[in-house]
Short mmCIF file of C-alpha atoms and ligand atoms in Angstrom, two decimals:
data_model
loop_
_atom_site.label_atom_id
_atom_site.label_comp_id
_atom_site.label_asym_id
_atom_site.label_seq_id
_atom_site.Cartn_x
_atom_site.Cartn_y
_atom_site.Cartn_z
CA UNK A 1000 0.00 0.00 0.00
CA UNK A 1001 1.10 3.96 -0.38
CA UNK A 1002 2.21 5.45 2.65
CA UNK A 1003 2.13 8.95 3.34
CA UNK A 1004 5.16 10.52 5.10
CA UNK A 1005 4.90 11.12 8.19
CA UNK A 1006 4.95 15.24 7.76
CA UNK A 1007 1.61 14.95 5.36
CA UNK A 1008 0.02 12.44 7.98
CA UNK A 1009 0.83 15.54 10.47
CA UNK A 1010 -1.23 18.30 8.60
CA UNK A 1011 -4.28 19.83 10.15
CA UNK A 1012 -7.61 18.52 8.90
CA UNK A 1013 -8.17 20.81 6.15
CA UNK A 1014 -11.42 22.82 7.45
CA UNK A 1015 -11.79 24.58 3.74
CA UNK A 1016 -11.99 20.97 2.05
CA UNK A 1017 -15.35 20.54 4.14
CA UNK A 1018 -16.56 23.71 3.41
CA UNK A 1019 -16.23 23.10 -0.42
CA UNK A 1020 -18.08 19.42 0.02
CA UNK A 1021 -20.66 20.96 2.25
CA UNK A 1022 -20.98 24.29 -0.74
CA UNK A 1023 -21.42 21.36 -3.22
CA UNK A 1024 -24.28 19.53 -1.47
CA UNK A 1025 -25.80 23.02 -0.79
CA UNK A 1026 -25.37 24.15 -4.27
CA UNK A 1027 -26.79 20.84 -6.08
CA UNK A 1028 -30.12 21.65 -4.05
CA UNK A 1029 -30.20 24.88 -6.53
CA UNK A 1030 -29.43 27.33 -3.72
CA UNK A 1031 -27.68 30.67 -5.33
CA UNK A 1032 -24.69 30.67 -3.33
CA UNK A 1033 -22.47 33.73 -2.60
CA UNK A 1034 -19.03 32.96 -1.52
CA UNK A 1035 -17.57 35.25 0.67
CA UNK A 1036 -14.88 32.76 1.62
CA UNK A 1037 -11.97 33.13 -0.49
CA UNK A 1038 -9.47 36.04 -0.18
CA UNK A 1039 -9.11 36.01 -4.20
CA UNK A 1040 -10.07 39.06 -6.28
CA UNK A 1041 -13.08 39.01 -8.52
CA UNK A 1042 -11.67 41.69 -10.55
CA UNK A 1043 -9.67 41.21 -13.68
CA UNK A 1044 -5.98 42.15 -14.30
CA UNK A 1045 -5.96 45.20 -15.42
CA UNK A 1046 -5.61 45.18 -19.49
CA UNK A 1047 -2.50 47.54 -19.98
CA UNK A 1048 -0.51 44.34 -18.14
CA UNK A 1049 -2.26 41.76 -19.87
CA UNK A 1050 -1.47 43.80 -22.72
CA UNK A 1051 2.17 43.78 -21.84
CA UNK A 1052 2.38 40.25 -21.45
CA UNK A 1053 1.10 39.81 -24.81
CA UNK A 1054 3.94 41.32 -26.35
CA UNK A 1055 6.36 39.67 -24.22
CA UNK A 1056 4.76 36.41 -25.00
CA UNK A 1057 5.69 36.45 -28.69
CA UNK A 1058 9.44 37.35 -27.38
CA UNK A 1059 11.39 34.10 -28.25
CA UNK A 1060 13.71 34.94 -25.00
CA UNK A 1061 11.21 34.51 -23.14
CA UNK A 1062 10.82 31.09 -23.85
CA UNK A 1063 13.90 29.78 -22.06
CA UNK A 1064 14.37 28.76 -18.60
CA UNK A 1065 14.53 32.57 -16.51
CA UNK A 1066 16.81 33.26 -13.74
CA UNK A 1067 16.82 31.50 -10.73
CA UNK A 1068 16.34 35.01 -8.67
CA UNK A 1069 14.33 36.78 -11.39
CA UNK A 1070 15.60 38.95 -14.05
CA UNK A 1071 17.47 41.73 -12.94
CA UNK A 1072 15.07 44.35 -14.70
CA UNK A 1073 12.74 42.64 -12.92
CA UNK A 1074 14.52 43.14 -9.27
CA UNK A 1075 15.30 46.52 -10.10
CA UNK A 1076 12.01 47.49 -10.59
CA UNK A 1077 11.30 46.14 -7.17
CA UNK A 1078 14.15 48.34 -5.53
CA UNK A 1079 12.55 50.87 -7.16
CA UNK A 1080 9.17 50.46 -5.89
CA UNK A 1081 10.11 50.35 -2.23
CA UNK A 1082 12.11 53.30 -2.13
CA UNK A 1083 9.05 55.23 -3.62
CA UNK A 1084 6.44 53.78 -1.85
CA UNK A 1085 8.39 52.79 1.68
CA UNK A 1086 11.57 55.04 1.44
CA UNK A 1087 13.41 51.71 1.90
CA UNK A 1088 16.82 51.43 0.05
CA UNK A 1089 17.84 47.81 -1.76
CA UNK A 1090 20.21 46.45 -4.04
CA UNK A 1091 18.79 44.77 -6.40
CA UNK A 1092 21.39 42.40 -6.98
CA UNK A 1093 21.57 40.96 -3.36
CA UNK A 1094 18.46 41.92 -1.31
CA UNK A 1095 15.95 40.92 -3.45
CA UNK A 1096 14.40 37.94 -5.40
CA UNK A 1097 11.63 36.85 -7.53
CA UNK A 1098 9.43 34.31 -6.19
CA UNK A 1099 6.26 32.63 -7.93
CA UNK A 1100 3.55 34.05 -5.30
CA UNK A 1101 4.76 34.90 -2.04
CA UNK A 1102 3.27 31.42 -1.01
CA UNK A 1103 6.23 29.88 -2.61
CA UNK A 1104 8.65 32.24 -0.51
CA UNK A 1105 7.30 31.53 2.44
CA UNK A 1106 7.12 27.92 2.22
CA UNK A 1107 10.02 27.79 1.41
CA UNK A 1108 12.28 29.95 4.42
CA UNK A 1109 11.70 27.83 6.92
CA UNK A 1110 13.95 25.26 4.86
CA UNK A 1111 16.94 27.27 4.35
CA UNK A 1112 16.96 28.31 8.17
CA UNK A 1113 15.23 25.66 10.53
CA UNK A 1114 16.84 22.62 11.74
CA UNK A 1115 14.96 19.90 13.41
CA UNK A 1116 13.69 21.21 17.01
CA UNK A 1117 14.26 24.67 16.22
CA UNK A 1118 11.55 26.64 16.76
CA UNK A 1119 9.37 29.30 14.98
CA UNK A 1120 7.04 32.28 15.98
CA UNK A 1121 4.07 32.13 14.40
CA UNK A 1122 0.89 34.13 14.62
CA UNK A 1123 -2.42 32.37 15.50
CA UNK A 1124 -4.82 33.33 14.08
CA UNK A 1125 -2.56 32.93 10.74
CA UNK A 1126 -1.86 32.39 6.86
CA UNK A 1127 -2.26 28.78 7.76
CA UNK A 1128 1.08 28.27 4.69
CA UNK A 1129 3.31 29.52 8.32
CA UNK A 1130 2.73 26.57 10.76
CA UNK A 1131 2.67 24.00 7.54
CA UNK A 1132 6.34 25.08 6.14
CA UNK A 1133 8.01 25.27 9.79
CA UNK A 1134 6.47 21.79 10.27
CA UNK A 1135 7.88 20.48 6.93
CA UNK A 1136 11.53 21.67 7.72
CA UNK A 1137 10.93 19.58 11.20
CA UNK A 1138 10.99 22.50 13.32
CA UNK A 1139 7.76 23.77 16.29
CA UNK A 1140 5.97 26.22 16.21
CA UNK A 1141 4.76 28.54 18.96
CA UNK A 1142 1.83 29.98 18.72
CA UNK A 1143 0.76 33.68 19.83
CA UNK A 1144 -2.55 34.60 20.21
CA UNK A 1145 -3.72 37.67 18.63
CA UNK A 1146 -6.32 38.73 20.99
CA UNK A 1147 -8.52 41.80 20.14
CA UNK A 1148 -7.31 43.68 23.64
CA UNK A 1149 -3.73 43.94 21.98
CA UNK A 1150 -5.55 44.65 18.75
CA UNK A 1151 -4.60 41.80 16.85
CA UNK A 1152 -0.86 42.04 17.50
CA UNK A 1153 1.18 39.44 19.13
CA UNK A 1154 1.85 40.02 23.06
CA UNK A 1155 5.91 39.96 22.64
CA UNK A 1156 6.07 39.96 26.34
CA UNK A 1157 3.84 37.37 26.84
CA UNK A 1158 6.57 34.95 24.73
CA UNK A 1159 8.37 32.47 27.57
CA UNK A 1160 12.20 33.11 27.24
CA UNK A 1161 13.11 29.05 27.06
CA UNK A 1162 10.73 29.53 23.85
CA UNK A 1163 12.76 32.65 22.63
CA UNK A 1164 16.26 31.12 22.91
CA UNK A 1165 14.98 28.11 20.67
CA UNK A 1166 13.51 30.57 18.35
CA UNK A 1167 15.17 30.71 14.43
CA UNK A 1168 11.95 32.34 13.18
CA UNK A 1169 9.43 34.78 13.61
CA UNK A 1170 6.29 35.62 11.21
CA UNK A 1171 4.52 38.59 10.97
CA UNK A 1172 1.94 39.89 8.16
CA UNK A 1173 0.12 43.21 9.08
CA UNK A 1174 -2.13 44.43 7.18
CA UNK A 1175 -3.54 41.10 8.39
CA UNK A 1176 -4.76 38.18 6.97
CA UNK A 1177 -7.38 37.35 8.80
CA UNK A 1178 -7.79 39.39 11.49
CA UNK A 1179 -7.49 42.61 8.91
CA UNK A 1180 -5.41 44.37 12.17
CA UNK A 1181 -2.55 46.72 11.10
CA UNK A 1182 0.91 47.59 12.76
CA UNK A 1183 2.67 50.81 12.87
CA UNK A 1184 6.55 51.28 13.71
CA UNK A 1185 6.44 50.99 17.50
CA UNK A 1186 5.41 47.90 17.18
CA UNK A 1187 8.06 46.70 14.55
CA UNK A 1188 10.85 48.65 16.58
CA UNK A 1189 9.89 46.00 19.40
CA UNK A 1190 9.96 43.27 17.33
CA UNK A 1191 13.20 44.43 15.96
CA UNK A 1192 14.91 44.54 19.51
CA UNK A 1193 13.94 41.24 20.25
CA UNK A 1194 14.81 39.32 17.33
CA UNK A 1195 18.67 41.81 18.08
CA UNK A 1196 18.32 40.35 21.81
CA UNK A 1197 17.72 36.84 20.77
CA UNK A 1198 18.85 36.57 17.41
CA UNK A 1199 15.88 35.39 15.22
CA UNK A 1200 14.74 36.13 11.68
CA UNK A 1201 11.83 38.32 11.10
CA UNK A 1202 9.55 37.18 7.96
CA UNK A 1203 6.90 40.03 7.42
CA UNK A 1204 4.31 38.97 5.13
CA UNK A 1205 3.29 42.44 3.22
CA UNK A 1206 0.96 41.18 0.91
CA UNK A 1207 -1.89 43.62 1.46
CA UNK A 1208 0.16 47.35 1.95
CA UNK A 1209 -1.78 48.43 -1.56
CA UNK A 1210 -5.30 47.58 -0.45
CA UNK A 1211 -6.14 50.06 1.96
CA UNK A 1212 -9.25 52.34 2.73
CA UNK A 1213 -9.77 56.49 3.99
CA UNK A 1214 -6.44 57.58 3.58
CA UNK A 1215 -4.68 55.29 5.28
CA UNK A 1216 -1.16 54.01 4.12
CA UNK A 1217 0.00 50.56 5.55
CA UNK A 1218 3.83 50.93 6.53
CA UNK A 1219 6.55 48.26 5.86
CA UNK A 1220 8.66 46.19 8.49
CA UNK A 1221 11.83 47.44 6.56
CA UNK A 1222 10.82 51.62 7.49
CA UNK A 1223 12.06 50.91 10.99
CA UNK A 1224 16.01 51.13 11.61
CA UNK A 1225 17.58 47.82 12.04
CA UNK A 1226 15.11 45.69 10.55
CA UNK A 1227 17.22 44.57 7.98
CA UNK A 1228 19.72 43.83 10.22
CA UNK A 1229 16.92 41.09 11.20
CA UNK A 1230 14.43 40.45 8.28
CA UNK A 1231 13.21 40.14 5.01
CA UNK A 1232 9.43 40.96 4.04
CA UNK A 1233 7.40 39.41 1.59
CA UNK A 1234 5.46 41.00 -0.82
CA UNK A 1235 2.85 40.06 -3.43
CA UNK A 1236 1.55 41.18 -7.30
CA UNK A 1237 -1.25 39.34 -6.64
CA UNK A 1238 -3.82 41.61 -4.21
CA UNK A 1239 -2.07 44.39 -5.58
CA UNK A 1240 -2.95 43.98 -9.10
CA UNK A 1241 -6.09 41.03 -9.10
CA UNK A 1242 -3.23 38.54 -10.37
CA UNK A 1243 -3.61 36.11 -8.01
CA UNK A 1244 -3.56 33.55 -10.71
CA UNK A 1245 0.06 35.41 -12.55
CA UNK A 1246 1.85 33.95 -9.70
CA UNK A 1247 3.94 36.68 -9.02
CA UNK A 1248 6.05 38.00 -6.11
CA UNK A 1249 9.01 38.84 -4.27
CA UNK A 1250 11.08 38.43 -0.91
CA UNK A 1251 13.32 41.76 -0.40
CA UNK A 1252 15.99 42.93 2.84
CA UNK A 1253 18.52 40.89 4.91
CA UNK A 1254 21.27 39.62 2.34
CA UNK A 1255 21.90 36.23 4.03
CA UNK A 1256 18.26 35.32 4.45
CA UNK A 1257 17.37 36.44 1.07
CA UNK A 1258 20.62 34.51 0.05
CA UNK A 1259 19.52 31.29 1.91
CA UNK A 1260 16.39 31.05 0.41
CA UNK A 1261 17.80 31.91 -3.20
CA UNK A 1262 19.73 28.68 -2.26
CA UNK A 1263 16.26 26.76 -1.89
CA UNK A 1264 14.96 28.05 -5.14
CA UNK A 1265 17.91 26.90 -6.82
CA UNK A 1266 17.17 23.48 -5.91
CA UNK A 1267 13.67 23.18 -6.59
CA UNK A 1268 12.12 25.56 -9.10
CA UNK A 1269 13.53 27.75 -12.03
CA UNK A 1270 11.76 30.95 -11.76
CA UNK A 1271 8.93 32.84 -12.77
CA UNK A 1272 7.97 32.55 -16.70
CA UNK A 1273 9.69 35.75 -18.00
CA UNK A 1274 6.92 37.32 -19.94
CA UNK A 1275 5.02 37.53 -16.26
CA UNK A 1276 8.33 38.95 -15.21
CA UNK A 1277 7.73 41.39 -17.78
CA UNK A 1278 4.03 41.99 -16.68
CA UNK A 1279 5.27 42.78 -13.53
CA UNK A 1280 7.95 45.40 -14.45
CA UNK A 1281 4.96 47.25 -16.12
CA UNK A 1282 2.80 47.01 -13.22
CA UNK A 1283 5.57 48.01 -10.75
CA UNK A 1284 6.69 50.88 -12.99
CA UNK A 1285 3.15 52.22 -13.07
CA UNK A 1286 1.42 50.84 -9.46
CA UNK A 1287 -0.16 54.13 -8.41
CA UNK A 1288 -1.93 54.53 -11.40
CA UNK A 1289 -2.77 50.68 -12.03
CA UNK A 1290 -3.56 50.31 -8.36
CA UNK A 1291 -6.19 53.62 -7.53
CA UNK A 1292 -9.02 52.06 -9.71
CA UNK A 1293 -8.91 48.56 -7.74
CA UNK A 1294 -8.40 50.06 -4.16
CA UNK A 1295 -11.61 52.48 -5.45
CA UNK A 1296 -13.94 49.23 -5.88
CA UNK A 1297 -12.81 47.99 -2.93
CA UNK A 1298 -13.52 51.00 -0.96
CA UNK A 1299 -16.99 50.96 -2.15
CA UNK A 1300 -17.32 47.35 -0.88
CA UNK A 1301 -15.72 48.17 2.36
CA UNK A 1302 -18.22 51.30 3.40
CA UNK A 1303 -20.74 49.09 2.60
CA UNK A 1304 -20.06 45.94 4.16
CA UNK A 1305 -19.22 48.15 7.54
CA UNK A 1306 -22.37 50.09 7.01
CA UNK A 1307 -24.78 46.74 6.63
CA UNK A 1308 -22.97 44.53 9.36
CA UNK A 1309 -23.22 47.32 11.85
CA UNK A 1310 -27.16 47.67 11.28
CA UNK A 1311 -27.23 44.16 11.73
CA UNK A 1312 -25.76 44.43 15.12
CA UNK A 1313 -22.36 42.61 14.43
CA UNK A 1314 -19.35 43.36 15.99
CA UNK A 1315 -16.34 44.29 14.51
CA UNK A 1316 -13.34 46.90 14.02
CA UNK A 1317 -13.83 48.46 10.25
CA UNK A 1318 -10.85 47.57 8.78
CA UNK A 1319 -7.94 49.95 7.53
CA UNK A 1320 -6.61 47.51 4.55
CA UNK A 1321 -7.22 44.24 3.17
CA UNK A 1322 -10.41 42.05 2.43
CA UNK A 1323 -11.32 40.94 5.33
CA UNK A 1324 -13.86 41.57 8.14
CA UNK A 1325 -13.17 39.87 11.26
CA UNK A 1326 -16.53 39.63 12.58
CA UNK A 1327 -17.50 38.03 16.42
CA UNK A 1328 -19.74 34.81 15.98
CA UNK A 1329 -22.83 35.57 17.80
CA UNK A 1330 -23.93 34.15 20.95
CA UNK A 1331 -24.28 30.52 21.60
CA UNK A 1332 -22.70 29.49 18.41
CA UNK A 1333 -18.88 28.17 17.66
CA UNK A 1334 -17.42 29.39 13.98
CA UNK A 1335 -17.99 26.24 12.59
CA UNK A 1336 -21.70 25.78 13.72
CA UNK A 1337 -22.51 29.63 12.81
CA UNK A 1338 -20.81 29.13 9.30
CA UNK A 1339 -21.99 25.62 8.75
CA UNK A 1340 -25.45 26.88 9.50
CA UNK A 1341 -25.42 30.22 7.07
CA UNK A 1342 -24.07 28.03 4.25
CA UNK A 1343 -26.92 25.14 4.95
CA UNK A 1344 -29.53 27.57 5.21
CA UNK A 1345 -28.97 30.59 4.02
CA UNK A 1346 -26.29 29.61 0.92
CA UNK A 1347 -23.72 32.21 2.32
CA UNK A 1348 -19.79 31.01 2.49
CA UNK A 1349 -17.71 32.62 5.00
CA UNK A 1350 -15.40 31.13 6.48
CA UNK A 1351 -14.73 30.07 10.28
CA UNK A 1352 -11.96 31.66 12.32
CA UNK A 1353 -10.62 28.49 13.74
CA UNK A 1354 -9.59 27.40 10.43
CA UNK A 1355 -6.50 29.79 10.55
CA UNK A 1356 -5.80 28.55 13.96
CA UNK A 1357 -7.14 27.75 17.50
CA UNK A 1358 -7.41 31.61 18.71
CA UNK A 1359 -9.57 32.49 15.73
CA UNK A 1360 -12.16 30.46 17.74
CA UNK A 1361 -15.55 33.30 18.29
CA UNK A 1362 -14.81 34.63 14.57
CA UNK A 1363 -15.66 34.20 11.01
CA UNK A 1364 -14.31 35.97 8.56
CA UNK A 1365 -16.06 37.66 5.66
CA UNK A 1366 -13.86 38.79 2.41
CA UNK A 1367 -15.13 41.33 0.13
CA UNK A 1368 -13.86 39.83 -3.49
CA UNK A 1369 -17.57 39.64 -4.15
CA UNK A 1370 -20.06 42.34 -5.05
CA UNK A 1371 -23.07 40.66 -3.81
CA UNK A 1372 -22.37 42.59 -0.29
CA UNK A 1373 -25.94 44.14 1.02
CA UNK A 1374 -27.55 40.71 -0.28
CA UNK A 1375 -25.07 38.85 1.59
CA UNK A 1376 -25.15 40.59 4.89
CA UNK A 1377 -29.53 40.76 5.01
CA UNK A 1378 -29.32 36.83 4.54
CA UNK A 1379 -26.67 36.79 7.32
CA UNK A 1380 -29.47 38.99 9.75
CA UNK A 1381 -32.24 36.61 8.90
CA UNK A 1382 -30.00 33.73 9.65
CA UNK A 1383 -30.12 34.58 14.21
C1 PLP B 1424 -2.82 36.39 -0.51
C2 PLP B 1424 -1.76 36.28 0.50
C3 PLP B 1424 -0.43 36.17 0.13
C4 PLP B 1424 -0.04 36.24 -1.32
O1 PLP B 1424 0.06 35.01 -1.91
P1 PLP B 1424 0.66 34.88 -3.35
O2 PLP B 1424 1.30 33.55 -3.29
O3 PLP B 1424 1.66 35.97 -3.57
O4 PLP B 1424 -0.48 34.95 -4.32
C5 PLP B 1424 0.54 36.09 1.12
N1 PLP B 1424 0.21 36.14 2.42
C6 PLP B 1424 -1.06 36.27 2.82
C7 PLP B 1424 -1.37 36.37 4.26
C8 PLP B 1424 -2.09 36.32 1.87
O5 PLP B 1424 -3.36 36.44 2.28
#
């Protein structure tokens, strides 16, 4: 018989898996569904870079194997964007690379930095891709709670120091998937310290600093001094631009780290297909004005979302940036039952916070990549 390994016999029962079979079922009953469950734009790409990679496409150079790190065009354009958008300085040649998504990136650190028993830092709720690659490369990972008293951010004193002189690895991603919390620099400064005082890597997971509502402007990890002493941060076309699907993104700061997980890449993929690449110069080159019609359509979604869910009584903190709502389960419910239970009767997919770890337990969360919002939320009422 086939025998899993032992690390794929250790994943978590995959909650979205039951959601899907349980949407199916609903679904072949002719209920008209609207999924509010994935965090994956509805939107297309916009055409000047589909445009773009039509041309490239028809490039014969293109057709070869790319660079392991990404074309240096490519990278440059990325050193580029940071310093105009976050005032953050990078070589292009040594503090950045190419990855295909950010999910790739980040499933891959943990291998180029985590030995067997060596523990990670990982937020819980989380992008569930954290716990998964630590646990791959053999290491543990501890989990801190983000609680709504220390709005969404971990409690870095609440960390026992046997646990932070084990740590290799810490991850962070604000604007926050799920919890849609955001961080500002005190925070990072103290994150910074600590990962000076017991010498850990910082991963900041950026993916949503272009998604943001009211005039707010997410910061990056790398603004505060020293964090590239410490870190790298990930970052993403894909929210950015709706091309989720383009698989396009890129890991920038700390040399070494950025060097050790070039050293992954090497060994196990060969880049991102270069007329994407090219895509993503375009984009890059020309984000703000690529970037204001999406965030505009998303605004629209947000103020209404907030607007419906708080005459429905829910409770929640209107979020700054991202997707998501982060809304309380009401009482006498867990997630699951509350989000089995819309789904089963009312055809509505959201999706229950527990399935991005334990401390999401009380919460669903609702995404926005769906226009159907005041029709979603007045089924949602009539379901308590
Ligand atoms: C969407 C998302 C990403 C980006 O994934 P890609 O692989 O770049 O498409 C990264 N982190 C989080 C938390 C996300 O929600």
């Amino acid at each position: 018989m086939v025998e899993m390994a032992e690390r794929i016999k250790k994943l978590p029962p995959y909650l979205f898996a039951e959601i899907d079979r349980l949407k199916e079922e609903v679904a072949k009953k002719g209920v008209d569904i609207i999924d509010l469950g994935v965090g994956d734009p509805d939107i297309p790409t916009p055409k000047e870079i589909i445009d773009k990679a039509k041309e490239a496409l028809y490039d014969a150079k293109n057709h070869q194997y790319p660079s392991y790190v990404g074309m240096l065009e490519f990278r440059e354009a990325v050193a580029k964007w940071y310093k105009k958008r976050f005032n953050v300085e990078l070589d292009p040649k040594s503090e950045v690379v190419s990855l295909i998504g950010s999910k790739e990136g980040i499933a891959h650190l943990p291998l180029a930095f985590i030995n067997p028993g060596d523990y990670a830092l990982i937020p819980d709720p989380g992008y569930p891709v954290y716990p998964v690659s630590v646990m791959f490369a053999g290491g543990e990972s501890y989990k801190m709670p983000l609680k709504k008293e220390n709005n969404f951010l971990p409690d870095l004193d609440a960390i026992p120091e046997d646990i932070l002189k084990k740590a290799k690895l810490m991850f962070i991603g604000y604007p926050n998937n799920p919890t849609s919390a955001i961080a500002e620099a005190d925070f990072y400064k103290k994150v910074v310290e600590l990962a000076k005082k017991y010498d850990f890597i910082v991963a900041s997971d950026n993916a949503y600093s272009e998604i943001c509502y009211d005039g707010y402007k997410p910061i990056s990890f790398l603004e505060v001094d020293g964090a590239k002493d410490v870190g790298i941060e990930f970052h993403s076309l894909s929210k950015t631009f709706n091309m989720t699907g383009w698989r396009i993104g890129f890991a920038v700061g700390n040399r070494d780290v950025i060097n050790g997980l070039g050293k992954i890449k090497t060994n196990i993929d060969s880049g991102i297909f270069q007329a994407v690449q090219v895509a993503g110069i375009y984009a890059l080159n020309n984000s703000e004005t690529l970037n204001e019609p999406i965030r505009k359509i998303f605004q629209e979604r947000k103020d209404k979302m907030a607007q419906a869910l708080r005459k429905g009584g829910f409770e929640f903190d209107e979020p700054k940036a991202t997707f998501y709502f982060w809304v309380k389960v009401p009482k006498g419910y867990t997630a699951s039952e509350f989000t089995k239970k819309l789904l089963e009767e009312k055809g509505i997919v959201v999706t229950p916070g527990n399935g991005f770890g334990d401390a999401g337990e009380g919460y669903f969360r609702i995404s926005i990549t769906n226009p159907r919002i005041e029709e979603a939320v007045e089924r949602i009422q009539s379901a308590i």
